Tab-separated table of C-alpha atoms in Angstrom:
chain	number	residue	atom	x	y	z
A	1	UNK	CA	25.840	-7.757	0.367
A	2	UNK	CA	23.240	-7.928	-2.701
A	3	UNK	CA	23.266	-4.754	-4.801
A	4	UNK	CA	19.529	-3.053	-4.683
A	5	UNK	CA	17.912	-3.917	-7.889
A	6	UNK	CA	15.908	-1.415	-9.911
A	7	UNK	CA	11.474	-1.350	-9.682
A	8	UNK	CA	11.586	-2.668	-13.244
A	9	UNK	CA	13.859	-5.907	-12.424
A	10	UNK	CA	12.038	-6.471	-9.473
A	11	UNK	CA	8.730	-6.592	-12.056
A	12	UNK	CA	10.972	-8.626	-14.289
A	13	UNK	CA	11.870	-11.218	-11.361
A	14	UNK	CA	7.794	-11.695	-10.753
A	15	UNK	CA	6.993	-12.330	-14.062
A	16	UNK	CA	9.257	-15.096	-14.098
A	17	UNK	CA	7.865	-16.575	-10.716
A	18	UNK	CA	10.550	-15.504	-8.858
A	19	UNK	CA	9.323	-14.523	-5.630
A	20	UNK	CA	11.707	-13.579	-3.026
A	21	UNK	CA	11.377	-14.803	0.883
A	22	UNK	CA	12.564	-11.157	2.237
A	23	UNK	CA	12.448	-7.710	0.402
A	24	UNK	CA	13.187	-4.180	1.664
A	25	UNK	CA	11.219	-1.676	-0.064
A	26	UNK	CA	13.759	1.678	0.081
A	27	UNK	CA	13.430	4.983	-1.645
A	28	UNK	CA	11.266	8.404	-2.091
A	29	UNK	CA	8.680	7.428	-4.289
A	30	UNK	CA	5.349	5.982	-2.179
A	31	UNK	CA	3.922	4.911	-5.504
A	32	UNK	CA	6.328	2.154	-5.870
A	33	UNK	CA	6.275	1.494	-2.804
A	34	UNK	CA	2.781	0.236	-2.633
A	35	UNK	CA	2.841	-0.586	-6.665
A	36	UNK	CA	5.424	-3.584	-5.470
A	37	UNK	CA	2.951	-4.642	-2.448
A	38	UNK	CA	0.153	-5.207	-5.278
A	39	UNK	CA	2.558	-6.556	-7.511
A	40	UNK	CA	3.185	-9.313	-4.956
A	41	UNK	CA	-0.102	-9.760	-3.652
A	42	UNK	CA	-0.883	-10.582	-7.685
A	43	UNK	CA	1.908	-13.071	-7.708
A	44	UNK	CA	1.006	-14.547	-4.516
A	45	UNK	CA	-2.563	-14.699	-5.368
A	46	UNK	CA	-2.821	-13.425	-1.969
A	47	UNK	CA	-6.838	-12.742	-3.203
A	48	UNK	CA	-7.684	-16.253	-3.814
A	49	UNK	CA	-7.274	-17.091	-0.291
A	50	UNK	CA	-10.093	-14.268	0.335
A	51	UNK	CA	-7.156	-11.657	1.854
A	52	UNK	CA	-6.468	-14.761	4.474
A	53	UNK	CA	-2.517	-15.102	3.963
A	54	UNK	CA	-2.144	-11.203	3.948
A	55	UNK	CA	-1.093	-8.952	7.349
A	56	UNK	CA	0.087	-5.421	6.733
A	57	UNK	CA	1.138	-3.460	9.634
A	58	UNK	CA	2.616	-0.460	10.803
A	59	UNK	CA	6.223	-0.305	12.158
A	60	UNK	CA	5.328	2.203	15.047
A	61	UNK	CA	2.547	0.059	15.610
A	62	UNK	CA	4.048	-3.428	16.044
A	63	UNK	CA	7.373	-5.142	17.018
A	64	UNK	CA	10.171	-7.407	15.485
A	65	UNK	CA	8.787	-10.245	17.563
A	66	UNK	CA	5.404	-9.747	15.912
A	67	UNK	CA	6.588	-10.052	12.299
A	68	UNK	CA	8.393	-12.729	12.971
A	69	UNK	CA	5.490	-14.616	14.508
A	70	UNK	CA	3.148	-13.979	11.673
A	71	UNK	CA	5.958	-14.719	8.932
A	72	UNK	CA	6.769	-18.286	10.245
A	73	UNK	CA	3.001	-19.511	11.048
A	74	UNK	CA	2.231	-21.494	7.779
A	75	UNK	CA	-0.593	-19.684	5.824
A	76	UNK	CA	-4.269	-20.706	5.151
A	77	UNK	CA	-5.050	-23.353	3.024
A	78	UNK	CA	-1.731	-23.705	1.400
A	79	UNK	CA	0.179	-21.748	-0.742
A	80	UNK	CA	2.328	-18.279	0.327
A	81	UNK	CA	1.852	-15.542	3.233
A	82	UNK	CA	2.681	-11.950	2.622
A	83	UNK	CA	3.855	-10.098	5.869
A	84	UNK	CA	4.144	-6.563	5.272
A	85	UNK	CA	5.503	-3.733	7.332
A	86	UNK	CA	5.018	0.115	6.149
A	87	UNK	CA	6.641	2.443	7.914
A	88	UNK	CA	9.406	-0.596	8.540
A	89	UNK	CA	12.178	2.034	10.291
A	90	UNK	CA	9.935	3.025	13.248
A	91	UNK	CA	10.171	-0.689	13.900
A	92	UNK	CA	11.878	-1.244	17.983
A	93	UNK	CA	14.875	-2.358	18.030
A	94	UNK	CA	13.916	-5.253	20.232
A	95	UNK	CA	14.286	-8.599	18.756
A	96	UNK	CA	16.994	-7.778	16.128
A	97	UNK	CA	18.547	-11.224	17.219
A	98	UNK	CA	16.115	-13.548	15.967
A	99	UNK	CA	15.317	-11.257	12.983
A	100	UNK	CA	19.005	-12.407	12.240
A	101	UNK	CA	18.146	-15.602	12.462
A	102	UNK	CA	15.162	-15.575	10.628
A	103	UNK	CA	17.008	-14.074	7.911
A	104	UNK	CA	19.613	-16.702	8.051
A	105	UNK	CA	16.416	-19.213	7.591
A	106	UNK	CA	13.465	-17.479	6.225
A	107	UNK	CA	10.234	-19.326	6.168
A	108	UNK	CA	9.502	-20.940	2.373
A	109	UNK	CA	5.641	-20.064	3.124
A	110	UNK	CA	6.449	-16.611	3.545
A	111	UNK	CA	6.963	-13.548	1.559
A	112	UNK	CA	8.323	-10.649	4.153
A	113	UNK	CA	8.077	-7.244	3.149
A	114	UNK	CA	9.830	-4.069	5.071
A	115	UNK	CA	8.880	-0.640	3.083
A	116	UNK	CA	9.926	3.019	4.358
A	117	UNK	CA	11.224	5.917	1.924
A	118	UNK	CA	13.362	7.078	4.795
A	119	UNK	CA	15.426	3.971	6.422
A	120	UNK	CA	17.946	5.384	8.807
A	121	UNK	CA	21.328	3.256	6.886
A	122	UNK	CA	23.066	3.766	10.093
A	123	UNK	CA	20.565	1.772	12.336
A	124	UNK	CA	21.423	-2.032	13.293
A	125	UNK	CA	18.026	-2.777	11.403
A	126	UNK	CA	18.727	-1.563	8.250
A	127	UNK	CA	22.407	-3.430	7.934
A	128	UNK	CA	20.837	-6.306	9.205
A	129	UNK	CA	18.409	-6.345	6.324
A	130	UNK	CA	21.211	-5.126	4.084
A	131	UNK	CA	23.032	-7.830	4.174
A	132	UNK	CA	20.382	-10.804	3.115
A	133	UNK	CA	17.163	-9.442	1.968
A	134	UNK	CA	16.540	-8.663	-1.322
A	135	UNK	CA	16.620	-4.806	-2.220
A	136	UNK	CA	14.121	-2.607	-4.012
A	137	UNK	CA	15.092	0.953	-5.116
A	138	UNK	CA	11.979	3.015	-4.800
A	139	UNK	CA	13.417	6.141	-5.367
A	140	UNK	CA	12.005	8.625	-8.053
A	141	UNK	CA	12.945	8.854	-11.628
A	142	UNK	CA	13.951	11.375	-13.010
A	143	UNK	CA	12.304	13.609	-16.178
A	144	UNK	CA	13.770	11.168	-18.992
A	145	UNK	CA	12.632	7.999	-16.840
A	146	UNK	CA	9.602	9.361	-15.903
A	147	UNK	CA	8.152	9.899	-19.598
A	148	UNK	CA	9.498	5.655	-20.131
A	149	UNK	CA	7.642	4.785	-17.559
A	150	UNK	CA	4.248	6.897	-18.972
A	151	UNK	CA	4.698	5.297	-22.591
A	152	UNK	CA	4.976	1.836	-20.549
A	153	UNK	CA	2.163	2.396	-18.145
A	154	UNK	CA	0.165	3.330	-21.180
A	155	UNK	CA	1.350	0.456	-23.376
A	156	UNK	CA	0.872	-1.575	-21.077
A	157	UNK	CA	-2.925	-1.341	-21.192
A	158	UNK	CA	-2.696	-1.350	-24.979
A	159	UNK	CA	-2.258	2.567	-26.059
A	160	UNK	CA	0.434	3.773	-27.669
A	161	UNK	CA	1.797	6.791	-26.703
A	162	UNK	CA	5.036	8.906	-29.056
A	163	UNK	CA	7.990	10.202	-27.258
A	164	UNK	CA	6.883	13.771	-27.542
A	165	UNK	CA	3.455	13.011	-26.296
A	166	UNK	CA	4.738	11.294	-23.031
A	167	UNK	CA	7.241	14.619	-23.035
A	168	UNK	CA	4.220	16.557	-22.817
A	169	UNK	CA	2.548	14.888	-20.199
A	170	UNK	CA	5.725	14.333	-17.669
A	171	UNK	CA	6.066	18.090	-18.250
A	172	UNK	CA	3.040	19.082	-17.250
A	173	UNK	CA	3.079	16.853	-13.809
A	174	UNK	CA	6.859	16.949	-12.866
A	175	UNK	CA	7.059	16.904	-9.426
A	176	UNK	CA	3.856	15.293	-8.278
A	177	UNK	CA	4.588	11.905	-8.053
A	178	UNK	CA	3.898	9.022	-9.643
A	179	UNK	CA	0.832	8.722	-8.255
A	180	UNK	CA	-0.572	11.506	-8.867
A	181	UNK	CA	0.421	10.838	-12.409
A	182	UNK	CA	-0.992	7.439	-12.570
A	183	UNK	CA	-4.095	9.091	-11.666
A	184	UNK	CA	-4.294	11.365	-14.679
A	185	UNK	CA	-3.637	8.267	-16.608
A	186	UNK	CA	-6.378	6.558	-15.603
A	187	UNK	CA	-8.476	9.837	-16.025
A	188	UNK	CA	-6.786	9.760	-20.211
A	189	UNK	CA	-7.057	5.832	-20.412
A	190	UNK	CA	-11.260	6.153	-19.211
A	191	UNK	CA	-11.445	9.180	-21.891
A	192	UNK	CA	-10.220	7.753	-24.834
A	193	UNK	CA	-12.270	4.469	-24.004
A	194	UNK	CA	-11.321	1.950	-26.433
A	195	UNK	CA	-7.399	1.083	-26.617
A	196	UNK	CA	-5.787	2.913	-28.974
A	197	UNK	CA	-2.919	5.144	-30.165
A	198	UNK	CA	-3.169	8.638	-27.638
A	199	UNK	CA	-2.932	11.700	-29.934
A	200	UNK	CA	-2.086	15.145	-29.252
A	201	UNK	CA	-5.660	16.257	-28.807
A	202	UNK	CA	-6.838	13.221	-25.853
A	203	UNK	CA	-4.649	15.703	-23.980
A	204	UNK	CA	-7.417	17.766	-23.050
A	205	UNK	CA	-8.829	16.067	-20.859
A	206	UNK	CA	-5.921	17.276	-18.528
A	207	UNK	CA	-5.749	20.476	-19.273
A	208	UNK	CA	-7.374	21.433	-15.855
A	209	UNK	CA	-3.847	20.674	-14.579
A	210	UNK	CA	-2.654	24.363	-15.278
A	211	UNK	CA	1.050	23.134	-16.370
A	212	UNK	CA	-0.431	19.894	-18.282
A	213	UNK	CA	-2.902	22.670	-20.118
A	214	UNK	CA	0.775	24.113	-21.545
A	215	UNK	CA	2.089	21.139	-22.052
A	216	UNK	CA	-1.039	20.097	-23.749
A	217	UNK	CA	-0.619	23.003	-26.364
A	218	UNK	CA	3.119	22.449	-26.777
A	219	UNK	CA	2.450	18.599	-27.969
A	220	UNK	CA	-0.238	19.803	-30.663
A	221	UNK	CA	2.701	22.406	-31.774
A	222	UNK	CA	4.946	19.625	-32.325
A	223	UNK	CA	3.007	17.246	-33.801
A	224	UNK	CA	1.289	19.756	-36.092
A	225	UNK	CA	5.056	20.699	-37.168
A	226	UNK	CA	5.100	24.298	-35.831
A	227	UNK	CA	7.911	23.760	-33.493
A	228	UNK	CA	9.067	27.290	-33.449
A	229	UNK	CA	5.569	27.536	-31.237
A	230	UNK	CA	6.285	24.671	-28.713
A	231	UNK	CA	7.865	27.009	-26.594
A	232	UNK	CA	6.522	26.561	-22.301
């Protein structure tokens, strides 16, 4: 049985070209859950082919049989299909049989995608998946992780961000989500304009969050020196 790999391996793996024919998408947080989606769809070019090679559906809304039909019809114009089922636990169990097989023999023209933050481990489904597909852990990181993944995000797009700074921030939204948090980003990134270093003042601009506004005036303690002040 393949161990679940971490979000960030699994962003590794794609920007190696490694594309896998079968993932499971398991955990809490939604954000990664539909981060790894447009992740794929990027390394699938799934827009070049004008949205053609792409079918999401919804597991109470569709069956095994389905998925299976879309993920072995050869996609448009060449190159990969991306099947994608959110919601992937409210999926029937009918047709577990030939998702076996499929999984024994997945289609090279297809990238099959099963996401839900609450798969039921005891289900037939799930162990069937288990056992071939390859695993994502989706589930939420905690305070430490969080402000990595805030100096990443940031870096990413070319602004650099200090430890205390991305402190600050986490602070202020712990408990939101991710995507609520990406959200203020966006909100900081559009502020500041320009890519840049963020400094303690670019805060601001969330300080209609009420606990970012604290946070805000504990990171301008700290990087002014007065410590003894940077007290929540």
């Amino acid at each position: 049985m393949p161990a679940a790999r971490s979000f960030a391996r699994f962003q590794e793996s794609l920007l190696r070209g490694r594309v896998e024919p079968v993932y499971v998408f398991e955990g809490e947080e939604l954000f990664f859950h539909e981060e790894g989606l447009r992740l794929l769809e990027g390394a699938l070019s799934i827009e070049a082919s004008g949205g053609l090679n792409r079918d999401v559906l919804q597991g109470a809304d569709t069956t095994l049989a389905a998925i299976l039909d879309l993920a072995s019809t050869y996609p448009m114009g060449g190159g990969t299909r991306l099947v994608a089922v959110r919601g992937a636990d409210a999926l029937p169990p009918e047709g577990l049989e030939e998702l076996k097989r499929y999984l024994a023999r997945p289609a090279a023209f297809t990238c099959l995608v099963l996401s839900d933050p609450g798969f039921d481990r005891r289900r037939a489904l799930y162990r069937a998946l288990q056992a071939t597909a390859a695993r994502i852990d989706c589930s939420s990181l905690d305070e430490a992780a969080t402000a990595q993944w805030v100096r990443e995000r940031l870096r990413g797009r070319g602004y650099g961000l200090t430890p205390e700074l991305a402190e600050a921030i986490t602070t202020g939204l712990s408990g939101d989500g991710l995507a609520r948090l990406d959200a203020e980003l966006e909100k900081l990134i559009g502020s500041i304009g320009a890519p840049r270093p963020v400094e303690a003042d670019d805060l601001a601009i969330l300080s209609a969050v009420p606990r970012v506004s604290d946070a805000f005036r504990v990171a301008r303690a700290v990087v002014e020196g007065r410590r003894g002040e940077a007290v929540l």
